[in-house]
Amino acid sequence: MKQYLLVAGVDYEFSGVDFRQLADNRRRLLDKRNTARVDLRFTTMDVRSGEVEVREVTFGTGKRVETVTSSKPFTPVTKGSYQDVGGHRRFKPGQPDVMSITDVYQRVQDIGTKDAGTLAELSIFSHGWMGGPILVNSDDDRLMTITLNPPVGQPIHVQMPVAPTSRDPDDKDGRGDLDFSPPTMDAGELKAFRAAFAKDAVAWLWGCAFPRAIHHTMWAMEQAKGYAGVGLGDDVELHLTQVVEEDVVFLDRFLAGVLKPFPKPRSAIRVKFKHLKYALCRANLACYARALADGAQVTVHAAALGTYAEYDTGGDRLMHVHGGFTAHFTFYKNYLGFSFDPEGRKYAVYRPGLACPKPTP
């Protein structure tokens, strides 16, 4: 039986986006594509409602039979699950019974243990950023909140530090630098996680990956005199006259160990193209999509860094990457070797083993 795992995050701004509807739309599309009439199992994990739905489509009698079972093992997420922090809506700590990305990993591991090689697709519909899918918009503040309930009086909330390599128990969102190594996944759990996926499996991260500094750095590079979308030599020096301080901070960070920090004034910088390529490659090495590709050893379709996703207004009613990033797409394809998803949604293809050879100064 071929399996699909669909995850629906929470629109934490409560602006009307229904990620569960998008997950259901994906299920219907995959079901429609099943012209070979292979038995299918769709598992949908809905963070907002706390529901896990299992829908099986079988053809054992020659006729299509669809069965649905569901349970609500997790606490639903409501507006009351959030607090205002500096003008932003953040998930409150101390909500252990709300669905987490680690529950998604556990579901994948269960498939790997019981039905290895059957998971054809993992799709996560949610808001997103460079660091991964935002299931609830929680914080990794390296502090966990423990609630004590004394015999009399109000509950007491105590904060304790979290070990450097451990996930924050209050955090529900994906963390690529923590999720695929101990203690989150030990060797046996990682083996089961990888074993779940079929040989041609794919994972989709449908949300955004739009660090503004990366987008603006790419835009400044693309506007520089002498830049070309194809055939530009590594040692060509570009004069970036439209950078801002945040762009230069980004380059300083990802060129550390190769170049010294750029000197002031930093409203314009000169930099060789090979160093721009290296910085942008290293940024992609640091993103969740790359971590998932290596962790699961599968192809991952995700928005390339510096681009954002938007909602379909027709057709399949899923999501796609905004089409206005043509120059970014061209850079990724011609200079970093990326391809894009076969469905034409403009998501970049992250494969296991992405490497960034270190250039000479």
PDB file of C-alpha atoms in Angstrom, residues 27-279:
ATOM      1  CA  ARG A  27      -4.920  14.428  -1.116  1.00  0.00           C
ATOM      2  CA  ARG A  28      -7.642  14.736  -3.745  1.00  0.00           C
ATOM      3  CA  LEU A  29      -5.074  15.498  -6.450  1.00  0.00           C
ATOM      4  CA  LEU A  30      -2.895  12.514  -5.520  1.00  0.00           C
ATOM      5  CA  ASP A  31      -5.973  10.300  -5.403  1.00  0.00           C
ATOM      6  CA  LYS A  32      -7.027  11.528  -8.849  1.00  0.00           C
ATOM      7  CA  ARG A  33      -3.579  10.727 -10.257  1.00  0.00           C
ATOM      8  CA  ASN A  34      -3.862   7.113  -9.120  1.00  0.00           C
ATOM      9  CA  THR A  35      -4.905   5.792 -12.513  1.00  0.00           C
ATOM     10  CA  ALA A  36      -3.078   2.514 -11.799  1.00  0.00           C
ATOM     11  CA  ARG A  37      -5.603   1.892  -8.988  1.00  0.00           C
ATOM     12  CA  VAL A  38      -2.929   1.137  -6.400  1.00  0.00           C
ATOM     13  CA  ASP A  39      -4.127   0.853  -2.806  1.00  0.00           C
ATOM     14  CA  LEU A  40      -3.460   4.145  -0.997  1.00  0.00           C
ATOM     15  CA  ARG A  41      -3.315   5.332   2.595  1.00  0.00           C
ATOM     16  CA  PHE A  42      -3.487   9.070   3.328  1.00  0.00           C
ATOM     17  CA  THR A  43      -2.638  10.207   6.845  1.00  0.00           C
ATOM     18  CA  THR A  44      -3.448  13.842   7.584  1.00  0.00           C
ATOM     19  CA  MET A  45      -2.078  15.465  10.739  1.00  0.00           C
ATOM     20  CA  ASP A  46      -3.932  18.704  11.469  1.00  0.00           C
ATOM     21  CA  VAL A  47      -2.109  20.778  14.080  1.00  0.00           C
ATOM     22  CA  ARG A  48      -4.904  23.305  14.587  1.00  0.00           C
ATOM     23  CA  SER A  49      -7.658  20.784  15.325  1.00  0.00           C
ATOM     24  CA  GLY A  50      -5.375  18.195  16.927  1.00  0.00           C
ATOM     25  CA  GLU A  51      -6.827  15.579  14.588  1.00  0.00           C
ATOM     26  CA  VAL A  52      -5.121  12.655  12.879  1.00  0.00           C
ATOM     27  CA  GLU A  53      -7.162  11.280   9.986  1.00  0.00           C
ATOM     28  CA  VAL A  54      -6.353   8.038   8.174  1.00  0.00           C
ATOM     29  CA  ARG A  55      -8.100   7.549   4.836  1.00  0.00           C
ATOM     30  CA  GLU A  56      -7.602   4.323   2.893  1.00  0.00           C
ATOM     31  CA  VAL A  57      -8.536   3.812  -0.743  1.00  0.00           C
ATOM     32  CA  THR A  58      -8.481   0.168  -1.837  1.00  0.00           C
ATOM     33  CA  PHE A  59      -9.386  -1.775  -4.967  1.00  0.00           C
ATOM     34  CA  GLY A  60      -9.246  -5.352  -3.679  1.00  0.00           C
ATOM     35  CA  THR A  61     -12.704  -6.252  -5.015  1.00  0.00           C
ATOM     36  CA  GLY A  62     -12.191  -4.416  -8.284  1.00  0.00           C
ATOM     37  CA  LYS A  63     -14.253  -1.526  -6.987  1.00  0.00           C
ATOM     38  CA  ARG A  64     -12.967   1.559  -5.251  1.00  0.00           C
ATOM     39  CA  VAL A  65     -13.585   1.407  -1.490  1.00  0.00           C
ATOM     40  CA  GLU A  66     -12.786   4.391   0.736  1.00  0.00           C
ATOM     41  CA  THR A  67     -12.677   4.169   4.535  1.00  0.00           C
ATOM     42  CA  VAL A  68     -11.925   6.949   7.003  1.00  0.00           C
ATOM     43  CA  THR A  69     -10.947   6.816  10.658  1.00  0.00           C
ATOM     44  CA  SER A  70      -9.945   9.757  12.798  1.00  0.00           C
ATOM     45  CA  SER A  71      -8.929  10.617  16.326  1.00  0.00           C
ATOM     46  CA  LYS A  72      -7.998  13.762  18.231  1.00  0.00           C
ATOM     47  CA  PRO A  73      -5.030  12.794  20.404  1.00  0.00           C
ATOM     48  CA  PHE A  74      -3.704  16.362  20.560  1.00  0.00           C
ATOM     49  CA  THR A  75      -4.983  19.583  22.100  1.00  0.00           C
ATOM     50  CA  PRO A  76      -6.414  22.001  19.500  1.00  0.00           C
ATOM     51  CA  VAL A  77      -4.714  25.349  18.860  1.00  0.00           C
ATOM     52  CA  THR A  78      -6.834  28.488  19.326  1.00  0.00           C
ATOM     53  CA  LYS A  79      -6.227  32.215  19.574  1.00  0.00           C
ATOM     54  CA  GLY A  80      -5.886  31.615  23.300  1.00  0.00           C
ATOM     55  CA  SER A  81      -2.787  29.510  22.600  1.00  0.00           C
ATOM     56  CA  TYR A  82      -0.886  32.702  21.751  1.00  0.00           C
ATOM     57  CA  GLN A  83       0.539  35.756  23.453  1.00  0.00           C
ATOM     58  CA  ASP A  84       1.777  39.084  22.161  1.00  0.00           C
ATOM     59  CA  VAL A  85       5.563  39.416  22.225  1.00  0.00           C
ATOM     60  CA  GLY A  86       6.896  42.703  20.906  1.00  0.00           C
ATOM     61  CA  GLY A  87       3.895  43.175  18.659  1.00  0.00           C
ATOM     62  CA  HIS A  88       4.111  39.642  17.248  1.00  0.00           C
ATOM     63  CA  ARG A  89       1.850  36.678  17.955  1.00  0.00           C
ATOM     64  CA  ARG A  90       3.912  33.889  19.524  1.00  0.00           C
ATOM     65  CA  PHE A  91       2.872  30.462  20.750  1.00  0.00           C
ATOM     66  CA  LYS A  92       2.734  30.317  24.540  1.00  0.00           C
ATOM     67  CA  PRO A  93       5.179  27.953  26.258  1.00  0.00           C
ATOM     68  CA  GLY A  94       3.950  25.130  28.462  1.00  0.00           C
ATOM     69  CA  GLN A  95       1.516  23.455  26.027  1.00  0.00           C
ATOM     70  CA  PRO A  96       2.902  19.904  25.852  1.00  0.00           C
ATOM     71  CA  ASP A  97      -0.237  18.286  24.402  1.00  0.00           C
ATOM     72  CA  VAL A  98      -0.268  20.320  21.175  1.00  0.00           C
ATOM     73  CA  MET A  99       0.990  18.491  18.076  1.00  0.00           C
ATOM     74  CA  SER A 100       4.682  19.040  17.318  1.00  0.00           C
ATOM     75  CA  ILE A 101       6.957  18.415  14.359  1.00  0.00           C
ATOM     76  CA  THR A 102       8.416  15.614  16.480  1.00  0.00           C
ATOM     77  CA  ASP A 103       5.021  13.880  16.333  1.00  0.00           C
ATOM     78  CA  VAL A 104       5.285  14.028  12.546  1.00  0.00           C
ATOM     79  CA  TYR A 105       8.734  12.451  12.730  1.00  0.00           C
ATOM     80  CA  GLN A 106       7.331   9.740  15.015  1.00  0.00           C
ATOM     81  CA  ARG A 107       4.605   8.949  12.486  1.00  0.00           C
ATOM     82  CA  VAL A 108       7.253   8.596   9.755  1.00  0.00           C
ATOM     83  CA  GLN A 109       9.342   6.350  12.015  1.00  0.00           C
ATOM     84  CA  ASP A 110       6.304   4.159  12.683  1.00  0.00           C
ATOM     85  CA  ILE A 111       5.891   3.687   8.933  1.00  0.00           C
ATOM     86  CA  GLY A 112       9.584   2.850   8.648  1.00  0.00           C
ATOM     87  CA  THR A 113       9.245   0.211  11.353  1.00  0.00           C
ATOM     88  CA  LYS A 114       5.985  -1.376  10.207  1.00  0.00           C
ATOM     89  CA  ASP A 115       5.750  -0.658   6.454  1.00  0.00           C
ATOM     90  CA  ALA A 116       9.224   0.263   5.240  1.00  0.00           C
ATOM     91  CA  GLY A 117       9.544   1.754   1.774  1.00  0.00           C
ATOM     92  CA  THR A 118       5.871   2.699   1.396  1.00  0.00           C
ATOM     93  CA  LEU A 119       5.888   6.455   2.101  1.00  0.00           C
ATOM     94  CA  ALA A 120       5.694   8.172  -1.289  1.00  0.00           C
ATOM     95  CA  GLU A 121       5.292  11.756  -0.094  1.00  0.00           C
ATOM     96  CA  LEU A 122       5.595  13.884   3.014  1.00  0.00           C
ATOM     97  CA  SER A 123       3.883  17.252   2.494  1.00  0.00           C
ATOM     98  CA  ILE A 124       3.896  20.036   5.083  1.00  0.00           C
ATOM     99  CA  PHE A 125       1.477  22.895   4.435  1.00  0.00           C
ATOM    100  CA  SER A 126       2.293  25.815   6.716  1.00  0.00           C
ATOM    101  CA  HIS A 127       3.907  29.184   6.921  1.00  0.00           C
ATOM    102  CA  GLY A 128       7.650  28.835   6.640  1.00  0.00           C
ATOM    103  CA  TRP A 129      11.047  30.455   6.847  1.00  0.00           C
ATOM    104  CA  MET A 130      14.654  29.523   6.173  1.00  0.00           C
ATOM    105  CA  GLY A 131      14.667  27.488   9.395  1.00  0.00           C
ATOM    106  CA  GLY A 132      11.749  25.296   8.361  1.00  0.00           C
ATOM    107  CA  PRO A 133       7.988  24.862   8.579  1.00  0.00           C
ATOM    108  CA  ILE A 134       6.208  27.070  11.116  1.00  0.00           C
ATOM    109  CA  LEU A 135       3.565  24.753  12.533  1.00  0.00           C
ATOM    110  CA  VAL A 136       2.475  27.112  15.332  1.00  0.00           C
ATOM    111  CA  ASN A 137       5.078  29.947  15.466  1.00  0.00           C
ATOM    112  CA  SER A 138       6.772  28.792  18.654  1.00  0.00           C
ATOM    113  CA  ASP A 139      10.112  29.877  20.096  1.00  0.00           C
ATOM    114  CA  ASP A 140      13.340  27.986  20.606  1.00  0.00           C
ATOM    115  CA  ASP A 141      14.522  30.143  23.497  1.00  0.00           C
ATOM    116  CA  ARG A 142      16.588  27.379  25.142  1.00  0.00           C
ATOM    117  CA  LEU A 143      14.230  27.416  28.147  1.00  0.00           C
ATOM    118  CA  MET A 144      11.509  24.892  28.927  1.00  0.00           C
ATOM    119  CA  THR A 145       8.519  25.770  31.068  1.00  0.00           C
ATOM    120  CA  ILE A 146       7.409  23.293  33.737  1.00  0.00           C
ATOM    121  CA  THR A 147       4.057  23.793  35.459  1.00  0.00           C
ATOM    122  CA  LEU A 148       3.724  22.712  39.092  1.00  0.00           C
ATOM    123  CA  ASN A 149       0.275  22.280  40.606  1.00  0.00           C
ATOM    124  CA  PRO A 150       0.434  22.676  44.407  1.00  0.00           C
ATOM    125  CA  PRO A 151      -2.415  21.328  46.596  1.00  0.00           C
ATOM    126  CA  VAL A 152      -3.655  24.883  47.118  1.00  0.00           C
ATOM    127  CA  GLY A 153      -3.179  28.103  45.223  1.00  0.00           C
ATOM    128  CA  GLN A 154      -2.394  28.879  41.608  1.00  0.00           C
ATOM    129  CA  PRO A 155      -0.150  26.761  39.341  1.00  0.00           C
ATOM    130  CA  ILE A 156       3.531  27.660  39.493  1.00  0.00           C
ATOM    131  CA  HIS A 157       5.471  28.026  36.230  1.00  0.00           C
ATOM    132  CA  VAL A 158       9.183  27.267  36.430  1.00  0.00           C
ATOM    133  CA  GLN A 159      11.694  27.761  33.613  1.00  0.00           C
ATOM    134  CA  MET A 160      14.695  25.481  33.205  1.00  0.00           C
ATOM    135  CA  PRO A 161      17.536  25.592  30.654  1.00  0.00           C
ATOM    136  CA  VAL A 162      17.583  23.164  27.729  1.00  0.00           C
ATOM    137  CA  ALA A 163      20.724  21.227  26.795  1.00  0.00           C
ATOM    138  CA  PRO A 164      22.522  22.686  23.737  1.00  0.00           C
ATOM    139  CA  THR A 165      21.755  19.752  21.416  1.00  0.00           C
ATOM    140  CA  SER A 166      18.196  19.128  22.652  1.00  0.00           C
ATOM    141  CA  ARG A 167      14.977  20.566  21.299  1.00  0.00           C
ATOM    142  CA  ASP A 168      13.128  23.057  23.458  1.00  0.00           C
ATOM    143  CA  PRO A 169      10.069  21.064  24.666  1.00  0.00           C
ATOM    144  CA  ASP A 170       7.919  24.205  24.303  1.00  0.00           C
ATOM    145  CA  ASP A 171       8.869  24.441  20.624  1.00  0.00           C
ATOM    146  CA  LYS A 172       6.645  22.767  18.013  1.00  0.00           C
ATOM    147  CA  ASP A 173       8.260  24.023  14.788  1.00  0.00           C
ATOM    148  CA  GLY A 174      10.951  22.407  12.645  1.00  0.00           C
ATOM    149  CA  ARG A 175      14.608  22.945  13.615  1.00  0.00           C
ATOM    150  CA  GLY A 176      16.983  21.526  11.040  1.00  0.00           C
ATOM    151  CA  ASP A 177      20.092  21.800  13.206  1.00  0.00           C
ATOM    152  CA  LEU A 178      18.523  19.729  16.007  1.00  0.00           C
ATOM    153  CA  ASP A 179      15.941  17.400  14.509  1.00  0.00           C
ATOM    154  CA  PHE A 180      17.930  14.685  12.734  1.00  0.00           C
ATOM    155  CA  SER A 181      20.604  13.955  15.323  1.00  0.00           C
ATOM    156  CA  PRO A 182      20.637  12.792  18.966  1.00  0.00           C
ATOM    157  CA  PRO A 183      18.886  13.248  21.268  1.00  0.00           C
ATOM    158  CA  THR A 184      15.925  14.102  18.984  1.00  0.00           C
ATOM    159  CA  MET A 185      16.738  11.138  16.727  1.00  0.00           C
ATOM    160  CA  ASP A 186      19.180   8.482  17.811  1.00  0.00           C
ATOM    161  CA  ALA A 187      20.742   6.105  15.281  1.00  0.00           C
ATOM    162  CA  GLY A 188      17.858   3.631  15.433  1.00  0.00           C
ATOM    163  CA  GLU A 189      15.204   6.319  15.072  1.00  0.00           C
ATOM    164  CA  LEU A 190      17.026   7.918  12.147  1.00  0.00           C
ATOM    165  CA  LYS A 191      17.265   4.509  10.476  1.00  0.00           C
ATOM    166  CA  ALA A 192      13.506   3.991  10.888  1.00  0.00           C
ATOM    167  CA  PHE A 193      12.830   7.530   9.633  1.00  0.00           C
ATOM    168  CA  ARG A 194      14.807   6.908   6.457  1.00  0.00           C
ATOM    169  CA  ALA A 195      13.410   3.413   6.000  1.00  0.00           C
ATOM    170  CA  ALA A 196       9.856   4.761   5.696  1.00  0.00           C
ATOM    171  CA  PHE A 197      10.429   6.453   2.350  1.00  0.00           C
ATOM    172  CA  ALA A 198      10.002   4.790  -1.028  1.00  0.00           C
ATOM    173  CA  LYS A 199      12.945   4.932  -3.432  1.00  0.00           C
ATOM    174  CA  ASP A 200      11.256   7.660  -5.486  1.00  0.00           C
ATOM    175  CA  ALA A 201       9.756   9.491  -2.494  1.00  0.00           C
ATOM    176  CA  VAL A 202       9.624  13.258  -2.241  1.00  0.00           C
ATOM    177  CA  ALA A 203       9.010  15.722   0.569  1.00  0.00           C
ATOM    178  CA  TRP A 204       7.313  19.069  -0.004  1.00  0.00           C
ATOM    179  CA  LEU A 205       7.732  22.138   2.193  1.00  0.00           C
ATOM    180  CA  TRP A 206       5.007  24.382   0.831  1.00  0.00           C
ATOM    181  CA  GLY A 207       5.730  27.544   2.832  1.00  0.00           C
ATOM    182  CA  CYS A 208       8.050  30.515   2.308  1.00  0.00           C
ATOM    183  CA  ALA A 209      11.831  30.802   2.654  1.00  0.00           C
ATOM    184  CA  PHE A 210      12.252  34.549   2.441  1.00  0.00           C
ATOM    185  CA  PRO A 211      15.064  36.010   4.551  1.00  0.00           C
ATOM    186  CA  ARG A 212      14.936  39.593   3.332  1.00  0.00           C
ATOM    187  CA  ALA A 213      18.700  40.022   3.575  1.00  0.00           C
ATOM    188  CA  ILE A 214      19.258  37.073   1.234  1.00  0.00           C
ATOM    189  CA  HIS A 215      16.650  38.287  -1.242  1.00  0.00           C
ATOM    190  CA  HIS A 216      18.037  41.824  -1.198  1.00  0.00           C
ATOM    191  CA  THR A 217      21.642  40.638  -1.534  1.00  0.00           C
ATOM    192  CA  MET A 218      20.661  38.602  -4.584  1.00  0.00           C
ATOM    193  CA  TRP A 219      18.768  41.558  -6.024  1.00  0.00           C
ATOM    194  CA  ALA A 220      21.771  43.862  -5.488  1.00  0.00           C
ATOM    195  CA  MET A 221      24.014  41.288  -7.183  1.00  0.00           C
ATOM    196  CA  GLU A 222      21.633  40.958 -10.125  1.00  0.00           C
ATOM    197  CA  GLN A 223      21.560  44.755 -10.541  1.00  0.00           C
ATOM    198  CA  ALA A 224      25.353  45.097 -10.494  1.00  0.00           C
ATOM    199  CA  LYS A 225      27.092  46.192 -13.680  1.00  0.00           C
ATOM    200  CA  GLY A 226      28.642  43.181 -15.375  1.00  0.00           C
ATOM    201  CA  TYR A 227      26.380  40.576 -13.798  1.00  0.00           C
ATOM    202  CA  ALA A 228      24.922  37.990 -16.177  1.00  0.00           C
ATOM    203  CA  GLY A 229      22.502  35.148 -15.543  1.00  0.00           C
ATOM    204  CA  VAL A 230      24.752  32.663 -17.306  1.00  0.00           C
ATOM    205  CA  GLY A 231      28.455  32.289 -18.020  1.00  0.00           C
ATOM    206  CA  LEU A 232      29.843  34.724 -15.437  1.00  0.00           C
ATOM    207  CA  GLY A 233      33.382  33.844 -14.380  1.00  0.00           C
ATOM    208  CA  ASP A 234      34.203  33.127 -10.753  1.00  0.00           C
ATOM    209  CA  ASP A 235      36.895  35.799 -10.518  1.00  0.00           C
ATOM    210  CA  VAL A 236      34.782  38.606 -11.950  1.00  0.00           C
ATOM    211  CA  GLU A 237      34.572  41.374  -9.360  1.00  0.00           C
ATOM    212  CA  LEU A 238      31.149  42.938  -8.990  1.00  0.00           C
ATOM    213  CA  HIS A 239      30.503  46.367  -7.532  1.00  0.00           C
ATOM    214  CA  LEU A 240      27.320  46.080  -5.472  1.00  0.00           C
ATOM    215  CA  THR A 241      26.087  49.647  -5.118  1.00  0.00           C
ATOM    216  CA  GLN A 242      22.613  48.893  -3.774  1.00  0.00           C
ATOM    217  CA  VAL A 243      23.359  46.796  -0.704  1.00  0.00           C
ATOM    218  CA  VAL A 244      22.190  47.778   2.764  1.00  0.00           C
ATOM    219  CA  GLU A 245      23.823  46.993   6.098  1.00  0.00           C
ATOM    220  CA  GLU A 246      21.774  43.815   6.631  1.00  0.00           C
ATOM    221  CA  ASP A 247      23.031  42.444   3.303  1.00  0.00           C
ATOM    222  CA  VAL A 248      26.652  43.009   4.262  1.00  0.00           C
ATOM    223  CA  VAL A 249      26.103  41.441   7.688  1.00  0.00           C
ATOM    224  CA  PHE A 250      24.729  38.373   5.892  1.00  0.00           C
ATOM    225  CA  LEU A 251      27.785  38.196   3.623  1.00  0.00           C
ATOM    226  CA  ASP A 252      30.177  38.678   6.548  1.00  0.00           C
ATOM    227  CA  ARG A 253      28.530  35.770   8.350  1.00  0.00           C
ATOM    228  CA  PHE A 254      28.641  33.285   5.493  1.00  0.00           C
ATOM    229  CA  LEU A 255      32.060  34.342   4.211  1.00  0.00           C
ATOM    230  CA  ALA A 256      33.693  34.030   7.629  1.00  0.00           C
ATOM    231  CA  GLY A 257      36.887  32.038   7.262  1.00  0.00           C
ATOM    232  CA  VAL A 258      37.234  33.066   3.622  1.00  0.00           C
ATOM    233  CA  LEU A 259      37.198  36.869   3.689  1.00  0.00           C
ATOM    234  CA  LYS A 260      37.637  39.458   6.384  1.00  0.00           C
ATOM    235  CA  PRO A 261      34.555  41.562   7.210  1.00  0.00           C
ATOM    236  CA  PHE A 262      33.824  44.212   4.615  1.00  0.00           C
ATOM    237  CA  PRO A 263      35.210  47.616   5.634  1.00  0.00           C
ATOM    238  CA  LYS A 264      33.165  50.754   6.128  1.00  0.00           C
ATOM    239  CA  PRO A 265      31.446  52.486   4.446  1.00  0.00           C
ATOM    240  CA  ARG A 266      29.243  49.487   3.623  1.00  0.00           C
ATOM    241  CA  SER A 267      26.615  51.086   1.383  1.00  0.00           C
ATOM    242  CA  ALA A 268      28.562  49.695  -1.581  1.00  0.00           C
ATOM    243  CA  ILE A 269      30.999  46.783  -1.696  1.00  0.00           C
ATOM    244  CA  ARG A 270      33.253  45.069  -4.203  1.00  0.00           C
ATOM    245  CA  VAL A 271      33.230  41.285  -4.125  1.00  0.00           C
ATOM    246  CA  LYS A 272      34.210  38.481  -6.469  1.00  0.00           C
ATOM    247  CA  PHE A 273      31.382  36.440  -7.905  1.00  0.00           C
ATOM    248  CA  LYS A 274      32.795  33.189  -6.500  1.00  0.00           C
ATOM    249  CA  HIS A 275      32.407  34.601  -3.000  1.00  0.00           C
ATOM    250  CA  LEU A 276      28.788  35.571  -3.627  1.00  0.00           C
ATOM    251  CA  LYS A 277      28.105  32.053  -4.896  1.00  0.00           C
ATOM    252  CA  TYR A 278      29.789  30.541  -1.853  1.00  0.00           C
ATOM    253  CA  ALA A 279      27.852  32.691   0.620  1.00  0.00           C
TER     254      ALA A 279
END
